[in-house]
Amino acid sequence: MASKKLDLVEWAKGVIPPGLEVDHPLTVRRLALDIFDHTRDLHDLGKGSRRVLELASLLHDLGLAKGERAHNRESYRMILEMDLPCKAKRAPLVAAVARYHRKAPPSEGDREVRLLRPKDRRRLAWLAGILRLADGLDADRRGADRKVRVVPLKDRVVMEVRRPVSPPVMMAIERKKDLFVSVSRRALVVRWI
């Protein structure tokens, strides 16, 4: 299994356009997979969903090659045009998860959501909610060594984040936690330890 992960990382390094950061998507990938694994009892998603999250994490900022403004929408378009190392039917979900890593959460009226199979709409909410948290945890681009532990409880989810943490990270988590809170139906309590 470790070799598959390494292959996916190497594949991503080969498709990320020159001039774009590589460390940030790798950090976001690691954090997102940690959060996914710690919350498995809540979301009840399998290996295929984990793979979708991994790809979306690695590719979420592709649109920056075209500029900062609306780069999440550009990432969506670029991912749909790629030959992804996953089943073809998963490509729209990978693109949608990357698309919703910032700004407004997915809405039933959005074209990107309407194009998904009904069962993928629930997965989108979970995976984009996790990706938003992981992206926020690396908002200062210094999260390579940052550790996260997530403990789901009956009425809340506790996320323990090892310091050092900067104010941009704390603010990003506050901005980006909405989707995770909504889909988990639990408050998110962040402890900076």
Coordinates of N, CA and C in Angstrom, one line a residue:
M1 N 0.8 -1.2 0.0 CA 0.0 0.0 0.0 C 0.9 1.3 0.0
A2 N 2.0 1.2 0.7 CA 2.9 2.4 0.8 C 3.4 2.8 -0.6
S3 N 3.7 1.7 -1.4 CA 4.2 2.0 -2.8 C 3.1 2.7 -3.6
K4 N 1.8 2.4 -3.4 CA 0.8 3.1 -4.2 C 0.7 4.5 -3.8
K5 N 0.8 4.8 -2.5 CA 0.8 6.2 -2.1 C 2.0 7.0 -2.7
L6 N 3.2 6.4 -2.7 CA 4.4 7.0 -3.2 C 4.2 7.2 -4.7
D7 N 3.6 6.3 -5.4 CA 3.3 6.4 -6.8 C 2.4 7.6 -7.1
L8 N 1.4 7.7 -6.3 CA 0.4 8.8 -6.5 C 1.1 10.2 -6.2
V9 N 1.9 10.2 -5.2 CA 2.7 11.5 -4.9 C 3.6 11.8 -6.1
E10 N 4.3 10.8 -6.6 CA 5.2 11.0 -7.7 C 4.4 11.5 -8.9
W11 N 3.3 10.8 -9.2 CA 2.4 11.2 -10.3 C 2.0 12.7 -10.2
A12 N 1.6 13.1 -9.0 CA 1.1 14.5 -8.7 C 2.3 15.4 -9.0
K13 N 3.5 15.1 -8.5 CA 4.6 16.0 -8.7 C 4.9 16.2 -10.2
G14 N 4.5 15.2 -11.0 CA 4.7 15.3 -12.5 C 3.6 16.1 -13.2
V15 N 2.5 16.3 -12.6 CA 1.4 17.0 -13.2 C 1.2 18.4 -12.6
I16 N 1.8 18.7 -11.5 CA 1.7 20.1 -11.0 C 2.5 21.0 -11.8
P17 N 1.9 22.1 -12.4 CA 2.6 22.9 -13.3 C 3.9 23.6 -12.7
P18 N 4.9 23.8 -13.5 CA 6.1 24.4 -13.0 C 5.8 25.8 -12.4
G19 N 6.4 26.1 -11.3 CA 6.2 27.4 -10.6 C 5.2 27.3 -9.5
L20 N 4.4 26.2 -9.4 CA 3.5 26.1 -8.3 C 4.2 25.3 -7.2
E21 N 3.7 25.6 -6.0 CA 4.2 24.9 -4.8 C 3.9 23.4 -4.9
V22 N 4.9 22.6 -4.4 CA 4.6 21.2 -4.3 C 4.5 20.8 -2.8
D23 N 5.2 21.5 -1.9 CA 5.2 21.2 -0.5 C 3.8 21.4 0.1
H24 N 3.1 22.4 -0.3 CA 1.8 22.7 0.3 C 0.8 21.6 0.0
P25 N 0.7 21.1 -1.3 CA -0.3 20.0 -1.5 C 0.1 18.7 -0.8
L26 N 1.4 18.5 -0.7 CA 1.9 17.3 0.0 C 1.5 17.4 1.5
T27 N 1.7 18.5 2.1 CA 1.3 18.7 3.5 C -0.2 18.6 3.7
V28 N -1.0 19.2 2.8 CA -2.4 19.2 2.9 C -2.9 17.7 2.7
R29 N -2.3 17.0 1.8 CA -2.6 15.6 1.6 C -2.4 14.8 2.9
R30 N -1.3 15.0 3.6 CA -1.0 14.2 4.8 C -2.0 14.6 5.9
L31 N -2.3 15.9 6.1 CA -3.2 16.3 7.1 C -4.6 15.8 6.8
A32 N -5.0 15.9 5.5 CA -6.4 15.5 5.1 C -6.6 14.0 5.4
L33 N -5.6 13.2 5.0 CA -5.7 11.7 5.3 C -5.7 11.4 6.8
D34 N -5.0 12.2 7.6 CA -5.0 12.0 9.0 C -6.4 12.3 9.5
I35 N -7.0 13.4 9.1 CA -8.3 13.7 9.6 C -9.3 12.7 9.1
F36 N -9.2 12.3 7.9 CA -10.1 11.2 7.3 C -10.1 10.0 8.2
D37 N -8.8 9.5 8.4 CA -8.7 8.3 9.2 C -9.2 8.4 10.6
H38 N -9.0 9.5 11.3 CA -9.5 9.7 12.6 C -11.0 9.9 12.7
T39 N -11.7 10.2 11.6 CA -13.1 10.4 11.6 C -13.9 9.3 10.9
R40 N -13.2 8.3 10.6 CA -13.8 7.1 9.9 C -15.2 6.7 10.5
D41 N -15.3 6.7 11.8 CA -16.5 6.2 12.4 C -17.7 7.2 12.2
L42 N -17.3 8.4 11.9 CA -18.4 9.4 11.6 C -18.8 9.4 10.2
H43 N -17.9 9.4 9.2 CA -18.3 9.5 7.8 C -18.5 8.1 7.2
D44 N -17.9 7.1 7.7 CA -18.2 5.7 7.2 C -17.9 5.6 5.7
L45 N -16.8 6.2 5.3 CA -16.4 6.2 3.9 C -15.3 5.2 3.7
G46 N -15.1 4.6 2.6 CA -14.1 3.6 2.3 C -12.9 4.1 1.6
K47 N -12.1 3.1 1.1 CA -10.8 3.3 0.5 C -11.0 4.2 -0.8
G48 N -12.0 4.0 -1.5 CA -12.2 4.8 -2.7 C -12.4 6.2 -2.4
S49 N -13.1 6.5 -1.4 CA -13.3 7.9 -1.0 C -12.0 8.5 -0.5
R50 N -11.2 7.7 0.2 CA -9.9 8.1 0.7 C -9.0 8.5 -0.5
R51 N -9.1 7.7 -1.5 CA -8.3 7.9 -2.7 C -8.7 9.2 -3.4
V52 N -10.0 9.5 -3.4 CA -10.5 10.7 -4.0 C -10.0 11.9 -3.2
L53 N -10.1 11.8 -1.9 CA -9.5 12.9 -1.0 C -8.1 13.1 -1.3
E54 N -7.3 12.0 -1.4 CA -5.9 12.2 -1.6 C -5.6 12.9 -2.9
L55 N -6.3 12.5 -4.0 CA -6.1 13.2 -5.3 C -6.5 14.6 -5.2
A56 N -7.7 14.9 -4.6 CA -8.1 16.3 -4.5 C -7.2 17.1 -3.7
S57 N -6.6 16.6 -2.7 CA -5.6 17.3 -1.8 C -4.4 17.7 -2.6
L58 N -3.9 16.7 -3.4 CA -2.7 17.0 -4.2 C -3.0 18.0 -5.3
L59 N -4.2 18.1 -5.8 CA -4.5 18.9 -7.0 C -5.3 20.1 -6.7
H60 N -5.6 20.4 -5.4 CA -6.6 21.5 -5.1 C -6.1 22.8 -5.6
D61 N -4.9 23.1 -5.7 CA -4.4 24.4 -6.0 C -3.9 24.5 -7.5
L62 N -4.2 23.5 -8.3 CA -3.7 23.6 -9.7 C -4.1 24.9 -10.4
G63 N -5.3 25.4 -10.1 CA -5.8 26.6 -10.7 C -4.9 27.8 -10.5
L64 N -4.1 27.8 -9.5 CA -3.2 28.9 -9.2 C -2.3 29.2 -10.4
A65 N -2.1 28.2 -11.3 CA -1.3 28.4 -12.5 C -2.0 29.5 -13.4
K66 N -3.3 29.7 -13.2 CA -4.0 30.7 -14.0 C -4.2 32.0 -13.2
G67 N -3.8 32.0 -11.9 CA -4.0 33.2 -11.1 C -4.7 32.8 -9.8
E68 N -4.6 33.7 -8.8 CA -5.2 33.5 -7.5 C -6.8 33.6 -7.6
R69 N -7.3 34.5 -8.3 CA -8.7 34.8 -8.4 C -9.4 33.5 -8.9
A70 N -10.4 33.0 -8.1 CA -11.2 31.9 -8.5 C -10.4 30.7 -8.9
H71 N -9.2 30.5 -8.3 CA -8.4 29.4 -8.6 C -9.0 28.0 -8.3
N72 N -9.9 28.0 -7.3 CA -10.6 26.8 -7.0 C -11.5 26.3 -8.2
R73 N -12.1 27.3 -8.9 CA -13.0 26.9 -10.0 C -12.1 26.5 -11.2
E74 N -10.9 27.1 -11.3 CA -10.0 26.7 -12.4 C -9.4 25.3 -12.1
S75 N -9.1 25.0 -10.8 CA -8.7 23.7 -10.5 C -9.7 22.7 -10.9
Y76 N -11.0 22.9 -10.6 CA -12.0 22.0 -11.0 C -12.0 21.7 -12.5
R77 N -11.9 22.8 -13.3 CA -11.8 22.6 -14.8 C -10.6 21.8 -15.2
M78 N -9.4 22.2 -14.6 CA -8.2 21.5 -15.0 C -8.2 20.0 -14.6
I79 N -8.8 19.7 -13.5 CA -8.8 18.3 -13.0 C -9.7 17.5 -13.9
L80 N -10.8 18.1 -14.3 CA -11.7 17.3 -15.3 C -11.1 17.0 -16.6
E81 N -10.1 17.9 -17.0 CA -9.4 17.6 -18.3 C -8.2 16.7 -18.2
M82 N -7.9 16.2 -16.9 CA -6.7 15.4 -16.7 C -7.1 13.9 -16.9
D83 N -6.1 13.1 -17.1 CA -6.2 11.7 -17.0 C -5.8 11.3 -15.6
L84 N -6.8 11.1 -14.7 CA -6.5 10.8 -13.3 C -6.2 9.3 -13.1
P85 N -5.3 9.0 -12.1 CA -5.1 7.6 -11.8 C -6.1 7.1 -10.9
C86 N -7.4 7.1 -11.4 CA -8.5 6.5 -10.6 C -9.6 6.2 -11.6
K87 N -10.6 5.5 -11.2 CA -11.7 5.2 -12.1 C -12.3 6.5 -12.7
A88 N -12.7 6.4 -13.9 CA -13.2 7.6 -14.6 C -14.4 8.2 -14.0
K89 N -15.2 7.3 -13.4 CA -16.5 7.9 -12.8 C -16.2 8.7 -11.5
R90 N -14.9 8.6 -11.0 CA -14.6 9.3 -9.8 C -14.0 10.7 -10.1
A91 N -13.6 10.9 -11.3 CA -13.0 12.2 -11.7 C -13.9 13.4 -11.4
P92 N -15.2 13.4 -11.6 CA -16.0 14.6 -11.3 C -16.0 14.8 -9.8
L93 N -16.0 13.8 -9.0 CA -15.9 13.9 -7.5 C -14.6 14.5 -7.1
V94 N -13.5 14.0 -7.6 CA -12.2 14.6 -7.3 C -12.2 16.1 -7.6
A95 N -12.6 16.4 -8.8 CA -12.7 17.8 -9.2 C -13.5 18.7 -8.3
A96 N -14.7 18.1 -7.9 CA -15.6 18.9 -7.1 C -15.0 19.1 -5.6
V97 N -14.4 18.1 -5.1 CA -13.8 18.2 -3.8 C -12.7 19.3 -3.8
A98 N -11.9 19.3 -4.9 CA -10.9 20.4 -5.0 C -11.6 21.7 -5.2
R99 N -12.6 21.8 -5.9 CA -13.3 23.0 -6.2 C -13.8 23.7 -4.9
Y100 N -14.3 22.9 -4.0 CA -14.9 23.4 -2.7 C -13.9 23.5 -1.6
H101 N -12.6 23.5 -1.9 CA -11.6 23.6 -0.8 C -11.6 25.0 -0.2
R102 N -12.3 26.0 -0.8 CA -12.3 27.4 -0.3 C -13.6 28.0 -0.7
K103 N -13.8 29.2 -0.1 CA -15.0 30.0 -0.3 C -16.3 29.3 0.0
A104 N -17.3 29.4 -0.8 CA -18.7 28.9 -0.4 C -18.7 27.4 -0.4
P105 N -19.4 26.8 0.5 CA -19.5 25.3 0.5 C -20.5 24.9 -0.7
P106 N -20.5 23.6 -1.0 CA -21.3 23.1 -2.1 C -22.8 23.3 -1.8
S107 N -23.5 23.6 -2.8 CA -25.0 23.8 -2.8 C -25.6 22.9 -3.8
E108 N -26.8 22.4 -3.5 CA -27.6 21.6 -4.5 C -27.8 22.3 -5.8
G109 N -27.8 23.6 -5.8 CA -28.0 24.3 -7.1 C -26.8 24.5 -7.9
D110 N -25.6 24.2 -7.4 CA -24.4 24.4 -8.1 C -24.3 23.3 -9.2
R111 N -23.8 23.7 -10.4 CA -23.7 22.8 -11.5 C -22.7 21.7 -11.2
E112 N -21.6 22.0 -10.4 CA -20.7 20.9 -10.1 C -21.3 19.9 -9.2
V113 N -22.3 20.2 -8.4 CA -23.0 19.3 -7.5 C -24.0 18.5 -8.3
R114 N -24.8 19.2 -9.2 CA -25.8 18.5 -10.0 C -25.2 17.5 -10.9
L115 N -24.0 17.6 -11.3 CA -23.3 16.7 -12.2 C -22.9 15.4 -11.5
L116 N -22.9 15.4 -10.2 CA -22.5 14.2 -9.4 C -23.6 13.2 -9.3
R117 N -23.2 12.0 -9.2 CA -24.2 10.9 -8.8 C -24.7 11.2 -7.4
P118 N -26.0 10.9 -7.1 CA -26.6 11.2 -5.8 C -25.7 10.7 -4.6
K119 N -25.2 9.5 -4.7 CA -24.4 9.0 -3.6 C -23.1 9.8 -3.4
D120 N -22.6 10.4 -4.5 CA -21.3 11.2 -4.4 C -21.6 12.6 -3.8
R121 N -22.8 13.0 -3.7 CA -23.1 14.3 -3.1 C -22.8 14.3 -1.6
R122 N -23.1 13.2 -0.9 CA -22.8 13.1 0.5 C -21.3 13.0 0.7
R123 N -20.6 12.2 -0.2 CA -19.2 12.1 -0.1 C -18.5 13.4 -0.4
L124 N -19.0 14.2 -1.3 CA -18.5 15.5 -1.6 C -18.5 16.4 -0.3
A125 N -19.6 16.4 0.4 CA -19.6 17.3 1.6 C -18.6 16.8 2.6
W126 N -18.5 15.5 2.9 CA -17.5 15.1 3.8 C -16.0 15.3 3.4
L127 N -15.8 15.0 2.2 CA -14.4 15.1 1.7 C -14.0 16.6 1.5
A128 N -14.8 17.4 1.0 CA -14.5 18.9 0.9 C -14.4 19.5 2.3
G129 N -15.2 19.0 3.3 CA -15.1 19.5 4.7 C -13.8 19.2 5.3
I130 N -13.3 18.0 5.0 CA -12.0 17.6 5.5 C -10.9 18.3 4.8
L131 N -11.0 18.4 3.5 CA -10.0 19.2 2.7 C -9.9 20.6 3.2
R132 N -11.0 21.2 3.5 CA -11.0 22.6 3.9 C -10.2 22.8 5.2
L133 N -10.4 21.8 6.2 CA -9.7 21.8 7.4 C -8.2 21.7 7.2
A134 N -7.8 20.7 6.4 CA -6.4 20.4 6.1 C -5.7 21.6 5.4
D135 N -6.4 22.2 4.5 CA -5.8 23.4 3.8 C -5.7 24.5 4.8
G136 N -6.6 24.7 5.7 CA -6.5 25.7 6.7 C -5.3 25.5 7.7
L137 N -5.1 24.2 8.0 CA -4.0 23.9 8.9 C -2.6 24.2 8.3
D138 N -2.6 24.4 7.0 CA -1.3 24.8 6.3 C -1.4 26.2 5.7
A139 N -2.3 27.0 6.3 CA -2.4 28.4 5.7 C -1.2 29.2 5.8
D140 N -0.3 28.9 6.7 CA 1.0 29.7 6.9 C 2.1 29.0 6.1
R141 N 1.8 27.9 5.4 CA 2.8 27.1 4.6 C 4.0 26.7 5.5
R142 N 3.7 26.4 6.8 CA 4.7 25.9 7.7 C 4.2 24.7 8.4
G143 N 3.2 23.9 7.8 CA 2.6 22.8 8.4 C 3.2 21.5 8.2
A144 N 4.4 21.5 7.5 CA 5.0 20.2 7.1 C 5.2 19.3 8.4
D145 N 5.5 19.9 9.5 CA 5.8 19.1 10.7 C 4.6 19.1 11.7
R146 N 3.5 19.8 11.3 CA 2.4 20.0 12.2 C 1.6 18.6 12.3
K147 N 1.3 18.3 13.5 CA 0.6 17.0 13.8 C -0.9 17.4 14.2
V148 N -1.8 16.5 13.8 CA -3.2 16.7 14.1 C -3.8 15.4 14.6
R149 N -4.6 15.5 15.6 CA -5.3 14.3 16.2 C -6.7 14.7 16.3
V150 N -7.6 13.9 15.8 CA -9.0 14.3 15.8 C -9.8 13.2 16.6
V151 N -10.6 13.6 17.5 CA -11.3 12.7 18.4 C -12.8 13.0 18.3
P152 N -13.6 12.2 17.6 CA -15.0 12.4 17.5 C -15.7 12.0 18.8
L153 N -16.5 12.8 19.3 CA -17.3 12.6 20.5 C -18.8 12.6 20.1
K154 N -19.6 12.4 21.1 CA -21.1 12.3 20.8 C -21.6 13.6 20.3
D155 N -21.2 14.7 20.9 CA -21.8 16.0 20.6 C -20.8 17.0 19.9
R156 N -19.5 16.6 19.8 CA -18.5 17.5 19.2 C -17.4 16.6 18.7
V157 N -16.6 17.3 17.9 CA -15.3 16.7 17.4 C -14.2 17.6 18.0
V158 N -13.2 16.9 18.6 CA -12.1 17.7 19.2 C -10.9 17.5 18.2
M159 N -10.4 18.5 17.8 CA -9.2 18.5 16.9 C -8.0 19.1 17.7
E160 N -7.0 18.3 18.0 CA -5.8 18.7 18.7 C -4.8 19.0 17.6
V161 N -4.2 20.2 17.7 CA -3.2 20.6 16.7 C -1.9 21.0 17.5
R162 N -0.9 20.3 17.2 CA 0.4 20.6 17.8 C 1.0 21.9 17.3
R163 N 1.5 22.7 18.2 CA 2.1 23.9 17.8 C 3.4 23.6 17.2
P164 N 4.1 24.5 16.5 CA 3.7 25.9 16.5 C 2.6 26.2 15.5
V165 N 1.7 27.1 15.9 CA 0.6 27.5 15.0 C 0.6 29.0 15.0
S166 N 0.4 29.6 13.8 CA 0.4 31.0 13.7 C -1.1 31.6 13.6
P167 N -1.3 32.9 13.8 CA -2.6 33.4 13.7 C -3.3 33.2 12.3
P168 N -2.5 33.2 11.2 CA -3.2 32.8 9.9 C -3.8 31.4 9.9
V169 N -3.2 30.5 10.6 CA -3.8 29.1 10.7 C -5.0 29.1 11.5
M170 N -5.0 29.8 12.7 CA -6.1 29.9 13.6 C -7.3 30.5 12.9
M171 N -7.1 31.6 12.1 CA -8.1 32.3 11.4 C -8.7 31.4 10.3
A172 N -7.8 30.7 9.6 CA -8.2 29.9 8.5 C -9.1 28.8 8.9
I173 N -8.8 28.2 10.1 CA -9.6 27.1 10.6 C -11.0 27.6 11.0
E174 N -11.1 28.8 11.5 CA -12.4 29.4 11.9 C -13.2 29.6 10.6
R175 N -12.5 30.1 9.5 CA -13.2 30.4 8.2 C -13.7 29.1 7.5
K176 N -12.9 28.0 7.7 CA -13.0 26.8 6.9 C -13.7 25.7 7.6
K177 N -14.1 25.8 8.8 CA -14.7 24.7 9.5 C -16.2 24.5 9.3
D178 N -16.8 25.4 8.7 CA -18.3 25.4 8.5 C -18.8 24.1 7.9
L179 N -18.2 23.7 6.8 CA -18.7 22.5 6.1 C -18.5 21.2 6.9
F180 N -17.4 21.1 7.6 CA -17.2 19.9 8.4 C -18.2 19.9 9.5
V181 N -18.4 21.0 10.2 CA -19.4 21.1 11.3 C -20.8 20.8 10.7
S182 N -21.1 21.2 9.6 CA -22.5 21.0 9.0 C -22.6 19.5 8.7
V183 N -21.7 18.9 8.0 CA -21.8 17.5 7.6 C -21.7 16.5 8.8
S184 N -20.9 16.8 9.8 CA -20.7 16.0 10.9 C -21.8 16.1 12.0
R185 N -22.5 17.3 11.9 CA -23.6 17.6 12.8 C -23.0 17.7 14.3
R186 N -21.8 18.2 14.4 CA -21.2 18.3 15.7 C -20.3 19.6 15.7
A187 N -20.2 20.2 16.8 CA -19.3 21.3 16.9 C -17.9 20.9 16.8
L188 N -17.0 21.7 16.3 CA -15.6 21.4 16.2 C -14.9 22.3 17.2
V189 N -14.2 21.6 18.1 CA -13.5 22.2 19.2 C -12.0 22.0 18.8
V190 N -11.3 23.1 18.6 CA -9.9 23.0 18.2 C -9.0 23.4 19.5
R191 N -8.1 22.5 19.8 CA -7.2 22.7 20.9 C -5.8 22.8 20.3
W192 N -5.2 23.9 20.6 CA -3.8 24.2 20.1 C -2.9 23.8 21.2
I193 N -2.2 22.6 21.1 CA -1.4 22.1 22.2 C 0.0 22.1 21.9

